PDB file of C-alpha atoms in Angstrom:
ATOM      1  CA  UNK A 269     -51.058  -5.287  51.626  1.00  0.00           C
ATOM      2  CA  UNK A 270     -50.580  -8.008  54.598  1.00  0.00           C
ATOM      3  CA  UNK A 271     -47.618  -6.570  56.572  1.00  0.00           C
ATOM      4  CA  UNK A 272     -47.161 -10.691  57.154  1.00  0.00           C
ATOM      5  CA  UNK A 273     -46.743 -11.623  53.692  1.00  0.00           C
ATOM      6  CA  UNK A 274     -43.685  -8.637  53.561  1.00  0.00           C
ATOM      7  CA  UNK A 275     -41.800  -9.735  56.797  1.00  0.00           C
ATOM      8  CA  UNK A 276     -41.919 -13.731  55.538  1.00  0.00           C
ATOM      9  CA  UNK A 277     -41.210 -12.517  52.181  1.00  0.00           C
ATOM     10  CA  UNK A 278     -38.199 -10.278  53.267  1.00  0.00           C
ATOM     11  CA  UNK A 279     -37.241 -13.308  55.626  1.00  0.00           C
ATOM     12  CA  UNK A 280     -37.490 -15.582  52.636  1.00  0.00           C
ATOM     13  CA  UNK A 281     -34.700 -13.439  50.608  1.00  0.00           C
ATOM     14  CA  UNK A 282     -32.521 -13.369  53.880  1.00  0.00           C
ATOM     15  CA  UNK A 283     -32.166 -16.867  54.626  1.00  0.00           C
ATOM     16  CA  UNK A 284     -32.178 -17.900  51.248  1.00  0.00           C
ATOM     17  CA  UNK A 285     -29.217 -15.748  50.504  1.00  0.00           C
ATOM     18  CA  UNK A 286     -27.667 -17.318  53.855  1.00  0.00           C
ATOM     19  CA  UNK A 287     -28.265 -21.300  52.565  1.00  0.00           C
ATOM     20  CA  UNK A 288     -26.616 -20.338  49.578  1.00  0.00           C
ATOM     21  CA  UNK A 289     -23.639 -19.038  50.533  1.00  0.00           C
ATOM     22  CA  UNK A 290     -22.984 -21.456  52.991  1.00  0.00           C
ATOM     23  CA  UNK A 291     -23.601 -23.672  50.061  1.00  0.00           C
ATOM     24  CA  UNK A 292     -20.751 -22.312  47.981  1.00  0.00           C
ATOM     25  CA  UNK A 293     -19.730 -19.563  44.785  1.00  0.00           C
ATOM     26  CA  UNK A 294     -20.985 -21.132  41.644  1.00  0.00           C
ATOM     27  CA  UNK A 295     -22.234 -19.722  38.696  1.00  0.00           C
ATOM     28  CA  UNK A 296     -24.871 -21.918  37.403  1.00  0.00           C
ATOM     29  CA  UNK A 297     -22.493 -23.034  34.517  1.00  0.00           C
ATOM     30  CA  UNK A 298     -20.049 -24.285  37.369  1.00  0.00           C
ATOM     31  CA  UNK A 299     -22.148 -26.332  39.490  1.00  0.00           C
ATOM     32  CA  UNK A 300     -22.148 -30.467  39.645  1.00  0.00           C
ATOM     33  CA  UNK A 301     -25.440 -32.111  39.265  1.00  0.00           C
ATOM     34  CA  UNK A 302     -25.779 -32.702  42.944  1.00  0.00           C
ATOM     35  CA  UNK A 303     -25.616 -28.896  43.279  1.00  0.00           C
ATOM     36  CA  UNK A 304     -28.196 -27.865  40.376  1.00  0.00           C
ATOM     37  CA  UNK A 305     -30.617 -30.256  41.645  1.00  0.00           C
ATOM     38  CA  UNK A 306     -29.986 -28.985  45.582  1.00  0.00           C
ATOM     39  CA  UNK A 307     -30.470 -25.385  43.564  1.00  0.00           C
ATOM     40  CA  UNK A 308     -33.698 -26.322  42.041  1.00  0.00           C
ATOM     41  CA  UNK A 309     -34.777 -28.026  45.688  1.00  0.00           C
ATOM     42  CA  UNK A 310     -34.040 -24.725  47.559  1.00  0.00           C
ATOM     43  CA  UNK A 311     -35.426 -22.124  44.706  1.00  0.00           C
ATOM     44  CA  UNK A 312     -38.952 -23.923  44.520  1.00  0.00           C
ATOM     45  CA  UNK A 313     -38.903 -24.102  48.696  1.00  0.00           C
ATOM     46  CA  UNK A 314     -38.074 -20.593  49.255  1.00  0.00           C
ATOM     47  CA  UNK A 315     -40.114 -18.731  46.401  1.00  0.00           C
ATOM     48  CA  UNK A 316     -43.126 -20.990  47.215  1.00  0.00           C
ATOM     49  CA  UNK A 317     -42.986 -22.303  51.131  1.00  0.00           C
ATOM     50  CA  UNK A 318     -44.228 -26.097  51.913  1.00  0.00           C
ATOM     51  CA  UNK A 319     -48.109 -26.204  51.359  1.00  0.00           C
ATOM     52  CA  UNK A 320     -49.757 -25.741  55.140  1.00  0.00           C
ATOM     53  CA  UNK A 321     -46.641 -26.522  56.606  1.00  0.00           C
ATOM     54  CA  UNK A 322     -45.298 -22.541  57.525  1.00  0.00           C
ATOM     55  CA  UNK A 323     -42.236 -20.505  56.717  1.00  0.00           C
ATOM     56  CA  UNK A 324     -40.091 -22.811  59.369  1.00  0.00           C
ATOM     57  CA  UNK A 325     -40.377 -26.158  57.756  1.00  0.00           C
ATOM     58  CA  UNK A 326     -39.701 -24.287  54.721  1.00  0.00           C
ATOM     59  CA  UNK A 327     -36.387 -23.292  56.116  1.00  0.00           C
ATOM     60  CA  UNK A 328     -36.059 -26.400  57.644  1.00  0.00           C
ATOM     61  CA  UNK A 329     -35.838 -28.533  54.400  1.00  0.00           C
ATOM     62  CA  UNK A 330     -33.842 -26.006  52.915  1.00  0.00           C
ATOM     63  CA  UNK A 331     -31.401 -26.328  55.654  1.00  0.00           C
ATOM     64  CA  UNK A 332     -31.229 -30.289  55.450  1.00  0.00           C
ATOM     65  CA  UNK A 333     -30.900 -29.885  51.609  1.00  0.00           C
ATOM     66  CA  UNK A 334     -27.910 -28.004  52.210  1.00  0.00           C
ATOM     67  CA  UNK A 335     -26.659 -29.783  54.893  1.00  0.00           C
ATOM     68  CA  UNK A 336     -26.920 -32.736  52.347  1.00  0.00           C
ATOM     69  CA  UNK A 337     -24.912 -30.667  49.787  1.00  0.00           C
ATOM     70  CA  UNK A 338     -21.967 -30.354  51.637  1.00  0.00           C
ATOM     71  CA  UNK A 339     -21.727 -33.936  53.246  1.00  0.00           C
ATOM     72  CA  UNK A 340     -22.185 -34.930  49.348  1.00  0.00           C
ATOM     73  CA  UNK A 341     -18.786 -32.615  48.083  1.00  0.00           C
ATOM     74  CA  UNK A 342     -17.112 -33.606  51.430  1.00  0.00           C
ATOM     75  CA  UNK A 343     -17.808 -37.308  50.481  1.00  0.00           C
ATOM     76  CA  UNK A 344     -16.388 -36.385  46.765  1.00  0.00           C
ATOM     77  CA  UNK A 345     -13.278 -34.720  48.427  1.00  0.00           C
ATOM     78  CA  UNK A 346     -12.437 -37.620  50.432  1.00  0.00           C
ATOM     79  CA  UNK A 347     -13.045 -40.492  47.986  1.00  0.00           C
ATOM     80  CA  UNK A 348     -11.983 -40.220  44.348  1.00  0.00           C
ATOM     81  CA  UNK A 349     -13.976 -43.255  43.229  1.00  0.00           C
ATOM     82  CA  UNK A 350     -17.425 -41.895  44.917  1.00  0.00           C
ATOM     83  CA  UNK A 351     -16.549 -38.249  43.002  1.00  0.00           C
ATOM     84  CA  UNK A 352     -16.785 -40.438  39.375  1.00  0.00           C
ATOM     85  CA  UNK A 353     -20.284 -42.013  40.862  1.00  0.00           C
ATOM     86  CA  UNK A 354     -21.669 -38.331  41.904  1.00  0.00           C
ATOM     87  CA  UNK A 355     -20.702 -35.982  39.406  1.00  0.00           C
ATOM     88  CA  UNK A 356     -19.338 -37.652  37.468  1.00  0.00           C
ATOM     89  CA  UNK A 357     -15.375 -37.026  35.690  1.00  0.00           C
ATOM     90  CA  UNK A 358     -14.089 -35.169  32.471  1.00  0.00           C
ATOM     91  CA  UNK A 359     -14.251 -37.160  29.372  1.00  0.00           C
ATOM     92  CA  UNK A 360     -11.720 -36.989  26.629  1.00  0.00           C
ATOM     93  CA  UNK A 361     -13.760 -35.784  23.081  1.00  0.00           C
ATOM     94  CA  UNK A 362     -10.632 -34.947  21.442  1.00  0.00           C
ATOM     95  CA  UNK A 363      -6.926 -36.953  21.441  1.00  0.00           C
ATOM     96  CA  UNK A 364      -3.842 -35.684  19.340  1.00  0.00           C
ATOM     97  CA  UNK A 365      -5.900 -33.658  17.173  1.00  0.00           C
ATOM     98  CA  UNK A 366      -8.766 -36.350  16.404  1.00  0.00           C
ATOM     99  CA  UNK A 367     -11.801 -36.615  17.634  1.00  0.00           C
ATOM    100  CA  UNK A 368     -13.461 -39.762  20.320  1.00  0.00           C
ATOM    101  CA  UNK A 369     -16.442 -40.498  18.355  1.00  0.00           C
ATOM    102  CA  UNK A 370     -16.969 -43.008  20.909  1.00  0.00           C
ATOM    103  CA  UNK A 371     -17.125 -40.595  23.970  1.00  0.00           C
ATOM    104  CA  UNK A 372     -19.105 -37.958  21.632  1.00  0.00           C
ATOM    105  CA  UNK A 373     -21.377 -40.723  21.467  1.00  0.00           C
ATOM    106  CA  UNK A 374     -21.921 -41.391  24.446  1.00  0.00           C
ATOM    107  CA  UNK A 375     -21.842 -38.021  25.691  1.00  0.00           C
ATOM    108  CA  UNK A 376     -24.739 -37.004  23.056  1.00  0.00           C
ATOM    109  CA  UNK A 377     -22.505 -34.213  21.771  1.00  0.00           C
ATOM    110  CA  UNK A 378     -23.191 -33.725  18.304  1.00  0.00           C
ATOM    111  CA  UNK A 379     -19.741 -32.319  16.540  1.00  0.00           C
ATOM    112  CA  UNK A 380     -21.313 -29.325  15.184  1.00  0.00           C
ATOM    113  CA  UNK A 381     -21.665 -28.342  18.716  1.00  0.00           C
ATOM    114  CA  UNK A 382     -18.169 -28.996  20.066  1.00  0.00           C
ATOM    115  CA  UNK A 383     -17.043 -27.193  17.105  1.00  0.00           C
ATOM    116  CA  UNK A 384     -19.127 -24.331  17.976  1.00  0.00           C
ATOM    117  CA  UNK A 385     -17.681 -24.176  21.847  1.00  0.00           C
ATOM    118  CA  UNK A 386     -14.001 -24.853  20.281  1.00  0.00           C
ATOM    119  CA  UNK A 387     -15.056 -20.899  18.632  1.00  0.00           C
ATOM    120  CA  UNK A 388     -15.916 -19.552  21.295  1.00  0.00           C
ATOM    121  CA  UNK A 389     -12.925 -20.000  22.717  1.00  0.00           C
ATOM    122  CA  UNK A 390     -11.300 -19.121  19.875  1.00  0.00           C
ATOM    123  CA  UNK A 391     -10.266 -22.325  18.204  1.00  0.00           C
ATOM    124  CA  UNK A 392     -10.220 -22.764  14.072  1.00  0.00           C
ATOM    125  CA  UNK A 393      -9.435 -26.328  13.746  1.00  0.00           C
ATOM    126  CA  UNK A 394      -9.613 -29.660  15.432  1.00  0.00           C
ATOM    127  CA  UNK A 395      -6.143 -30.224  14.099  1.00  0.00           C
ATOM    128  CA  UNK A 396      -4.916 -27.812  16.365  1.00  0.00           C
ATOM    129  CA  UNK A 397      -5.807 -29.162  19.816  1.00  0.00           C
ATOM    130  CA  UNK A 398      -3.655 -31.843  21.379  1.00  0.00           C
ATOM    131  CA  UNK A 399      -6.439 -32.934  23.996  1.00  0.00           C
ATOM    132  CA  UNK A 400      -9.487 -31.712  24.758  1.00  0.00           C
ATOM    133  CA  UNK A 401     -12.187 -32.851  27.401  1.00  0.00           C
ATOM    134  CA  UNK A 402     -15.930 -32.401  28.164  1.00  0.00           C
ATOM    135  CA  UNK A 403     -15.731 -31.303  31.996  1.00  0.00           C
ATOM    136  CA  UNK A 404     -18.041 -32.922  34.811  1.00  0.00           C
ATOM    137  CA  UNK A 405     -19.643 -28.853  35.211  1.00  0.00           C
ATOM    138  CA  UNK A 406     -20.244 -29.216  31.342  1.00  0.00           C
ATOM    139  CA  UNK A 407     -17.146 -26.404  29.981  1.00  0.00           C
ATOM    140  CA  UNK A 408     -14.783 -27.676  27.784  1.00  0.00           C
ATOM    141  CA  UNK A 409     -11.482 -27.885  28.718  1.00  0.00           C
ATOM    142  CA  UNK A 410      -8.247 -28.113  26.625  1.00  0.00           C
ATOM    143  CA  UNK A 411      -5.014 -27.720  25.858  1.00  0.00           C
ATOM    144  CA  UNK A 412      -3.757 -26.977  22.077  1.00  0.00           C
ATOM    145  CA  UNK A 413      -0.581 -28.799  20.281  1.00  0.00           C
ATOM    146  CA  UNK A 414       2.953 -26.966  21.112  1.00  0.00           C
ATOM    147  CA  UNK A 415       3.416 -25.663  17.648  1.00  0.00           C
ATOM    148  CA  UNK A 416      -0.648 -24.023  17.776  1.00  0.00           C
ATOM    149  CA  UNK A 417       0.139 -22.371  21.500  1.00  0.00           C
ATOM    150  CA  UNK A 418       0.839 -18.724  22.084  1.00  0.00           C
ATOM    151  CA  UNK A 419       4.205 -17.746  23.085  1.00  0.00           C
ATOM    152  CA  UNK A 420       4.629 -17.412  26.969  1.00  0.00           C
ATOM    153  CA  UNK A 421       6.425 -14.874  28.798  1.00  0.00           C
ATOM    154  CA  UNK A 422       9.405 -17.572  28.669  1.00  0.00           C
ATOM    155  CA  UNK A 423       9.242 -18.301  25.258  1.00  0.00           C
ATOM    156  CA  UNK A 424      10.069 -14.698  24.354  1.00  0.00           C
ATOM    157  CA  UNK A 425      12.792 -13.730  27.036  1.00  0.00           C
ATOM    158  CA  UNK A 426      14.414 -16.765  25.649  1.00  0.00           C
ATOM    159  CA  UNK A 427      14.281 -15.566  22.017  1.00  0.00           C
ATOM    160  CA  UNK A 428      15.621 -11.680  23.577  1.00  0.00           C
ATOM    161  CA  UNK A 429      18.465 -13.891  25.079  1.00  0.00           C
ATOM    162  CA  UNK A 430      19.230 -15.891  21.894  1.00  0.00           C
ATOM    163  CA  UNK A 431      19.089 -12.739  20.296  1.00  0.00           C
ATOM    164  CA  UNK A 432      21.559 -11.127  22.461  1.00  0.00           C
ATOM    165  CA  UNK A 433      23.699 -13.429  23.029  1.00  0.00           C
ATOM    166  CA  UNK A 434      23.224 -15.743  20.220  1.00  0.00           C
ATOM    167  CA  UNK A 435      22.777 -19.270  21.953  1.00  0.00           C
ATOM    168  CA  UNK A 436      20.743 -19.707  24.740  1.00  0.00           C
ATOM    169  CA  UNK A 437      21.890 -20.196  28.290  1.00  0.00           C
ATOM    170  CA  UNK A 438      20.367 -23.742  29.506  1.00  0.00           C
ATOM    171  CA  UNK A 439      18.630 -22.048  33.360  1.00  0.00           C
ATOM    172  CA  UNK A 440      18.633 -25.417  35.237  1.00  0.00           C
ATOM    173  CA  UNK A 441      17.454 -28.862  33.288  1.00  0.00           C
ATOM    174  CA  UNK A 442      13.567 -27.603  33.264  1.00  0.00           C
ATOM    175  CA  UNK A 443      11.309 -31.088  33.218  1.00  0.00           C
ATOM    176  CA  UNK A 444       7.898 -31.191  31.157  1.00  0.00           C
ATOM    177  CA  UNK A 445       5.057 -29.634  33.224  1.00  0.00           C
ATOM    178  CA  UNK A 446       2.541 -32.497  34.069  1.00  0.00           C
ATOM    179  CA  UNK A 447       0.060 -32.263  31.635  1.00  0.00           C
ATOM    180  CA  UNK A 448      -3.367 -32.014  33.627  1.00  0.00           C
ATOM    181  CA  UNK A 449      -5.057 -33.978  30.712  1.00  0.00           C
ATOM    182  CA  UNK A 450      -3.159 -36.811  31.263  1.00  0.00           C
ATOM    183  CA  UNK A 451      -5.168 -38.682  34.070  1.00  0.00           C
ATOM    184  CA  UNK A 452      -8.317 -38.126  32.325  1.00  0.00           C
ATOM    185  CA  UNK A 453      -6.710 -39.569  28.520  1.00  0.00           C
ATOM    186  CA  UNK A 454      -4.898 -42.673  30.798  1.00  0.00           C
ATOM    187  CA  UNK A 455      -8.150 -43.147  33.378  1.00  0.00           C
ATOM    188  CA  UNK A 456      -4.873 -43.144  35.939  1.00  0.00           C
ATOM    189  CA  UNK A 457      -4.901 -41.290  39.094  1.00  0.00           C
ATOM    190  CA  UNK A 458      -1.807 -42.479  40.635  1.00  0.00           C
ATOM    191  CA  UNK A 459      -0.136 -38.639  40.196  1.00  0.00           C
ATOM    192  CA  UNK A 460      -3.067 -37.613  42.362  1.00  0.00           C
ATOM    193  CA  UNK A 461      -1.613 -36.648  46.211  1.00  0.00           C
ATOM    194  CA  UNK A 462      -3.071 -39.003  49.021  1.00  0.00           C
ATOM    195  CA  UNK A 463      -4.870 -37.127  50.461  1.00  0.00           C
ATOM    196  CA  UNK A 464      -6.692 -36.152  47.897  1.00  0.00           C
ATOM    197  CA  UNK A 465      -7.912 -39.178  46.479  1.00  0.00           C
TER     198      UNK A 465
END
């Protein structure tokens, strides 16, 4: 065996672990379009280096395709509208317990399938979730109506207390948690901070 071919092929392993972590901790599941296709880019350069053009332009385009990568997210950090252009945002697939035929649609989700991720995470019934939304990394994200959501932590010290004491003891005026759904169901992003947007 060429002693060559095993030095460029353990060099191949090292750098390529290198580019991708400087290019972030995603599971394949997780990652934005921009990322799979930089993914794709970088696994086809390193397994199978640039015909007659060496190791070092190999890791050369590698290097500008991640390089390219990060000015992307830093461009989708900075700017909320160029995020929606890139990668695109969550879309809404179910509202108050019915579903958006209209975003299903468009999203080429057939309902059988929604259905089946709604089991997997260990839904029964449409009827059940308040909102639910098809994120940009493809997971489904949602949240389910108050009446269909486990009891918290709270819930149940406050039952212990009514118990106890038999009314409940009002611990500051609590206000509604913001609901995380509700830019994506309103398409408003004034609740988002500054410098965020």
């Amino acid at each position: 065996m060429d002693l060559n071919l095993i030095w460029q092929t353990l060099l191949i392993f090292v750098i390529g672990n290198i580019l991708l972590r400087i290019s972030g901790r995603r599971s394949i599941s997780q990652m934005t379009i921009p990322q799979t296709v930089i993914m794709i880019g970088i696994g086809t350069l390193l397994i199978q280096p640039v015909t007659g053009q060496g190791l070092w332009a190999t890791f050369g385009v590698a290097l500008i395709l991640v390089l390219c990568l990060i000015i992307t997210e830093f461009i989708q950090v900075k700017f909320d509208s160029s995020e929606t252009a890139i990668s695109g945002k969550a879309v809404p697939v179910i509202e108050n317990g019915t579903l958006n035929e209209n975003n299903l649609r468009k999203l080429r989700l057939p309902v059988d399938k929604l259905e089946a991720r709604l089991r997997q995470s260990g839904i029964s019934a449409i009827n059940d979730v308040e909102f639910a939304t098809l994120e940009s990394s493809g997971q489904l994200g949602y949240t389910l109506k108050n009446q269909k959501q486990p009891a918290t932590k709270e819930d149940i010290h406050k039952l212990i207390q009514l118990i106890q004491t038999g009314q409940l003891m009002n611990q500051n005026a609590q206000t509604q948690p913001q609901n995380l759904f509700t830019e994506t169901i309103t398409k408003n992003s004034a609740n988002v901070p500054k410098h965020l947007q």
